[in-house]
Short mmCIF file of C-alpha atoms and ligand atoms in Angstrom, two decimals:
data_model
loop_
_atom_site.label_atom_id
_atom_site.label_comp_id
_atom_site.label_asym_id
_atom_site.label_seq_id
_atom_site.Cartn_x
_atom_site.Cartn_y
_atom_site.Cartn_z
CA MET A 1 -22.75 -139.51 56.91
CA ASP A 2 -20.99 -142.45 58.53
CA LYS A 3 -22.53 -144.88 61.01
CA LYS A 4 -20.88 -143.18 63.95
CA GLN A 5 -22.47 -139.82 63.10
CA ILE A 6 -25.85 -141.50 62.56
CA TYR A 7 -25.62 -143.18 65.97
CA GLN A 8 -24.64 -139.94 67.69
CA LEU A 9 -27.49 -138.00 66.08
CA MET A 10 -30.02 -140.69 66.98
CA LEU A 11 -28.83 -140.57 70.58
CA LYS A 12 -29.00 -136.77 70.60
CA THR A 13 -32.57 -136.89 69.22
CA LEU A 14 -33.67 -139.40 71.83
CA ARG A 15 -32.08 -137.39 74.64
CA ASN A 16 -33.88 -134.26 73.40
CA ASN A 17 -37.25 -135.94 73.22
CA ILE A 18 -37.44 -138.70 75.83
CA SER A 19 -36.48 -138.58 79.49
CA ASN A 20 -34.52 -141.39 81.13
CA ILE A 21 -32.86 -142.49 77.89
CA ASP A 22 -29.43 -142.75 79.51
CA LYS A 23 -30.82 -144.78 82.39
CA GLU A 24 -32.43 -147.24 79.95
CA LEU A 25 -29.25 -147.38 77.88
CA LYS A 26 -27.21 -148.13 80.98
CA TYR A 27 -29.25 -151.30 81.51
CA TYR A 28 -27.89 -152.74 78.25
CA HIS A 29 -24.39 -151.41 78.86
CA THR A 30 -24.25 -153.34 82.10
CA LEU A 31 -26.52 -156.33 81.33
CA SER A 32 -24.89 -159.51 82.56
CA THR A 33 -26.16 -163.08 82.79
CA GLU A 34 -23.27 -164.17 85.00
CA ASP A 35 -25.52 -165.23 87.87
CA TRP A 36 -28.57 -166.33 85.85
CA THR A 37 -30.31 -169.57 86.70
CA ASP A 38 -31.97 -171.88 84.17
CA LYS A 39 -35.30 -170.45 85.35
CA ASP A 40 -34.12 -166.94 84.38
CA TYR A 41 -33.33 -168.22 80.90
CA PHE A 42 -36.73 -169.87 80.62
CA GLU A 43 -38.47 -166.65 81.66
CA THR A 44 -36.52 -164.69 79.03
CA LEU A 45 -37.29 -167.31 76.42
CA THR A 46 -40.99 -167.01 77.28
CA ARG A 47 -40.80 -163.23 76.97
CA ALA A 48 -39.39 -163.64 73.48
CA VAL A 49 -42.29 -165.98 72.62
CA PHE A 50 -44.75 -163.33 73.80
CA SER A 51 -42.95 -160.48 72.02
CA GLY A 52 -44.96 -159.01 69.18
CA ILE A 53 -47.74 -158.11 71.59
CA LYS A 54 -47.66 -154.46 72.73
CA ASN A 55 -44.86 -153.97 75.24
CA GLY A 56 -47.05 -152.11 77.75
CA ILE A 57 -49.58 -154.97 77.80
CA ILE A 58 -46.86 -157.57 78.36
CA GLU A 59 -45.31 -155.56 81.21
CA LYS A 60 -48.66 -155.13 82.94
CA ARG A 61 -49.61 -158.79 82.66
CA TRP A 62 -46.19 -160.31 83.30
CA PRO A 63 -46.75 -160.98 87.04
CA ALA A 64 -49.96 -162.91 86.14
CA ILE A 65 -48.16 -164.74 83.31
CA SER A 66 -45.37 -165.65 85.72
CA ASN A 67 -47.95 -166.96 88.15
CA ALA A 68 -49.73 -168.94 85.41
CA PHE A 69 -46.42 -170.59 84.43
CA SER A 70 -45.45 -171.56 88.00
CA GLY A 71 -42.89 -168.74 88.37
CA PHE A 72 -41.15 -170.14 85.24
CA ASP A 73 -40.33 -173.42 86.94
CA PHE A 74 -39.98 -175.31 83.65
CA HIS A 75 -40.05 -178.73 85.33
CA LYS A 76 -43.60 -177.93 86.50
CA VAL A 77 -44.64 -176.28 83.23
CA ALA A 78 -43.43 -179.33 81.27
CA GLU A 79 -46.10 -181.36 83.08
CA TYR A 80 -49.00 -179.08 82.06
CA ASP A 81 -51.75 -181.11 80.35
CA GLU A 82 -54.64 -180.22 78.04
CA GLU A 83 -56.87 -179.37 81.00
CA LYS A 84 -54.26 -176.87 82.20
CA VAL A 85 -54.02 -175.39 78.70
CA GLN A 86 -57.79 -174.77 78.73
CA GLU A 87 -57.52 -173.21 82.18
CA LEU A 88 -54.83 -170.81 80.90
CA ILE A 89 -56.81 -169.95 77.77
CA GLU A 90 -59.69 -168.90 80.05
CA ASN A 91 -57.45 -166.88 82.40
CA LYS A 92 -58.30 -163.24 81.65
CA LYS A 93 -55.31 -161.92 83.59
CA ILE A 94 -52.77 -163.30 81.12
CA ILE A 95 -52.42 -163.11 77.34
CA ARG A 96 -54.83 -165.78 76.14
CA HIS A 97 -52.99 -166.75 72.99
CA GLU A 98 -53.35 -170.49 72.53
CA GLY A 99 -50.32 -170.77 70.25
CA LYS A 100 -48.02 -168.93 72.66
CA ILE A 101 -49.33 -170.85 75.68
CA LYS A 102 -48.74 -174.18 73.94
CA ALA A 103 -45.33 -173.01 72.69
CA THR A 104 -44.32 -172.17 76.28
CA ILE A 105 -45.29 -175.64 77.49
CA PHE A 106 -43.42 -177.24 74.59
CA ASN A 107 -40.38 -175.08 75.36
CA ALA A 108 -40.46 -176.13 79.02
CA LYS A 109 -40.14 -179.74 77.84
CA ARG A 110 -37.18 -178.75 75.63
CA MET A 111 -35.56 -177.00 78.60
CA VAL A 112 -35.88 -180.18 80.69
CA GLU A 113 -34.23 -182.18 77.87
CA ILE A 114 -31.43 -179.63 77.43
CA ILE A 115 -30.66 -179.37 81.13
CA GLY A 116 -30.64 -183.20 81.31
CA GLN A 117 -28.14 -183.33 78.47
CA TYR A 118 -25.90 -180.30 79.17
CA GLY A 119 -26.30 -179.73 82.89
CA SER A 120 -27.37 -176.09 82.44
CA PHE A 121 -28.74 -173.80 79.78
CA LYS A 122 -25.55 -171.76 79.94
CA ASN A 123 -23.52 -174.88 79.07
CA TYR A 124 -25.89 -175.47 76.15
CA LEU A 125 -25.32 -171.91 74.86
CA ASN A 126 -21.57 -172.27 75.27
CA SER A 127 -21.57 -175.54 73.32
CA PHE A 128 -22.05 -173.67 70.03
CA PRO A 129 -18.82 -172.70 68.30
CA SER A 130 -20.53 -169.89 66.36
CA ILE A 131 -23.46 -167.57 66.87
CA ASP A 132 -24.94 -168.65 63.51
CA GLY A 133 -25.18 -172.25 64.69
CA LEU A 134 -26.91 -171.12 67.87
CA ILE A 135 -29.37 -168.90 65.99
CA GLU A 136 -30.33 -171.79 63.74
CA LYS A 137 -30.74 -174.20 66.61
CA LEU A 138 -32.89 -171.92 68.76
CA GLN A 139 -35.52 -171.39 66.08
CA GLY A 140 -38.66 -173.52 66.16
CA TYR A 141 -38.54 -174.73 62.59
CA TYR A 142 -35.15 -176.31 63.19
CA SER A 143 -36.51 -178.44 66.05
CA GLY A 144 -35.53 -175.76 68.56
CA PHE A 145 -37.99 -173.70 70.59
CA LYS A 146 -41.56 -173.09 69.47
CA GLY A 147 -42.60 -169.46 69.02
CA ILE A 148 -39.03 -168.47 68.19
CA GLY A 149 -38.61 -167.38 64.58
CA GLU A 150 -36.16 -165.55 62.38
CA ARG A 151 -36.74 -162.16 64.00
CA ASN A 152 -37.53 -162.77 67.67
CA VAL A 153 -34.57 -165.14 67.93
CA TYR A 154 -32.51 -161.92 67.94
CA GLU A 155 -34.72 -160.48 70.67
CA LEU A 156 -33.89 -163.57 72.71
CA LEU A 157 -30.15 -163.29 71.99
CA LYS A 158 -30.10 -159.64 73.03
CA GLU A 159 -31.88 -160.34 76.30
CA ILE A 160 -29.56 -163.22 77.17
CA SER A 161 -26.65 -160.87 76.56
CA ILE A 162 -25.37 -162.48 73.37
CA GLN A 163 -24.00 -159.58 71.42
CA THR A 164 -25.85 -159.18 68.17
CA ILE A 165 -28.37 -156.88 66.50
CA LYS A 166 -32.05 -157.78 66.16
CA PRO A 167 -33.10 -157.12 62.55
CA ASP A 168 -36.68 -156.24 63.46
CA ARG A 169 -39.01 -153.97 61.52
CA GLN A 170 -38.03 -150.86 63.49
CA VAL A 171 -34.32 -151.30 62.76
CA GLN A 172 -35.01 -152.19 59.14
CA LYS A 173 -37.19 -149.07 58.70
CA VAL A 174 -34.58 -146.73 60.22
CA PHE A 175 -31.76 -148.16 58.08
CA LEU A 176 -33.91 -147.97 54.97
CA ARG A 177 -34.97 -144.36 55.58
CA LEU A 178 -31.39 -143.32 56.21
CA GLY A 179 -30.25 -145.02 53.03
CA LEU A 180 -28.08 -147.61 54.79
CA ILE A 181 -29.91 -150.51 53.10
CA GLY A 182 -32.13 -151.09 50.08
CA GLU A 183 -35.73 -152.34 50.07
CA LYS A 184 -34.65 -155.94 49.57
CA ALA A 185 -31.94 -156.12 52.22
CA SER A 186 -31.66 -159.51 53.89
CA LEU A 187 -31.80 -159.97 57.67
CA GLU A 188 -28.09 -160.85 57.58
CA GLU A 189 -27.29 -157.51 55.90
CA ILE A 190 -29.23 -155.61 58.58
CA VAL A 191 -27.37 -157.47 61.34
CA GLU A 192 -24.05 -156.78 59.62
CA ILE A 193 -24.70 -153.02 59.38
CA GLY A 194 -25.87 -152.83 63.00
CA MET A 195 -22.79 -154.75 64.16
CA ALA A 196 -20.53 -152.43 62.15
CA MET A 197 -22.25 -149.45 63.78
CA ALA A 198 -21.66 -150.95 67.25
CA LYS A 199 -18.00 -151.44 66.39
CA GLU A 200 -17.59 -147.88 65.13
CA VAL A 201 -19.13 -146.34 68.24
CA ASN A 202 -17.40 -148.86 70.49
CA GLN A 203 -20.63 -149.92 72.21
CA ARG A 204 -22.14 -153.30 72.99
CA PRO A 205 -24.39 -154.47 70.12
CA CYS A 206 -27.30 -155.05 72.52
CA ALA A 207 -27.15 -151.36 73.56
CA VAL A 208 -27.00 -150.19 69.92
CA ASP A 209 -29.86 -152.52 69.07
CA TRP A 210 -31.96 -151.08 71.86
CA LEU A 211 -31.18 -147.51 70.75
CA LEU A 212 -32.16 -148.28 67.15
CA TRP A 213 -35.39 -149.87 68.29
CA ARG A 214 -36.25 -146.95 70.56
CA PHE A 215 -35.47 -144.45 67.81
CA GLY A 216 -37.59 -146.38 65.31
CA SER A 217 -40.58 -146.72 67.59
CA GLU A 218 -40.55 -143.30 69.28
CA VAL A 219 -39.11 -140.87 66.70
CA CYS A 220 -38.82 -142.41 63.27
CA LYS A 221 -42.35 -143.80 63.53
CA THR A 222 -43.93 -145.70 60.68
CA LYS A 223 -46.75 -143.14 60.41
CA ASN A 224 -46.01 -139.48 61.06
CA PRO A 225 -42.29 -139.67 61.96
CA LEU A 226 -41.16 -136.78 64.15
CA CYS A 227 -38.85 -135.36 61.48
CA ASP A 228 -39.12 -131.82 62.85
CA LYS A 229 -37.59 -133.00 66.12
CA CYS A 230 -34.99 -135.27 64.53
CA SER A 231 -31.32 -134.28 64.40
CA LEU A 232 -30.90 -136.45 61.29
CA ALA A 233 -33.48 -134.49 59.28
CA GLU A 234 -30.95 -132.62 57.11
CA SER A 235 -29.27 -135.76 55.86
CA CYS A 236 -32.24 -138.13 55.79
CA SER A 237 -33.15 -139.27 52.28
CA TYR A 238 -36.66 -140.31 53.33
CA ARG A 239 -37.31 -136.85 54.77
CA ARG A 240 -35.91 -135.19 51.63
CA ASN A 241 -38.25 -137.24 49.41
CA LEU A 242 -41.22 -136.47 51.66
CA THR A 243 -40.48 -132.75 51.47
CA ALA A 244 -40.08 -132.91 47.68
CA ILE A 245 -43.44 -134.66 47.33
CA THR A 246 -45.30 -132.13 49.47
CA LYS A 247 -43.76 -129.07 47.76
S1 SF4 B 301 -37.66 -140.11 58.59
FE1 SF4 B 301 -37.69 -138.32 59.93
S2 SF4 B 301 -37.53 -139.18 61.98
FE2 SF4 B 301 -36.84 -140.76 60.58
S3 SF4 B 301 -34.62 -140.49 60.43
FE3 SF4 B 301 -35.55 -139.32 58.77
S4 SF4 B 301 -35.77 -137.25 59.59
FE4 SF4 B 301 -35.45 -138.62 61.33
#
């Protein structure tokens, strides 16, 4: 099966099992950062820092998190001191993760520096000749943003409408089960395959990335995948092996 068929069957499965899929997909088909302000970028950056915590919890607490971080006014957040950190750690309405709170304050300071140097965050993004250079620079261990690592940097890129695939565990699992990659595939390989899939189906990578993630978390689950409801079941090597084991 080629990548185009795999994509079409994943979409068919999602449509059969989850309502509103096309509406959600449309968001990524039309996502544009044309009129974003630097504050919008800082909010999205902060979301990426907090990713890894259950999506439902983040959604529910986001208004309180926004409030705690001064509506993502990074000039104000950059001034937060130790006393403020303690106040946030004790705030039960937000996610009281000391590392993520401190990373957000650090990132606010970086934003102030970047805006001072480039005039806007958009100018900063546009200053990179290649996406690889940008990826490297955004990650915390290359003196970029704290709380941004080798996987959630792709989450950030997707949300700021930079067209790439996020090689997270859901995408990796789906590719592995469908035999598109081996156990030891690198993150670069996963991105490459996802990008090739986007090209073959003529869709924006951020929309394909979202579809893969949704499929991996709702259908091709880590435990008890919904193989009986999956249109890929006949050609799925993982499913075939499972069936052989249980026979
Ligand atoms: S493991 Fe099951 S749910 Fe996942 S792709 Fe294969 S058949 Fe579909």
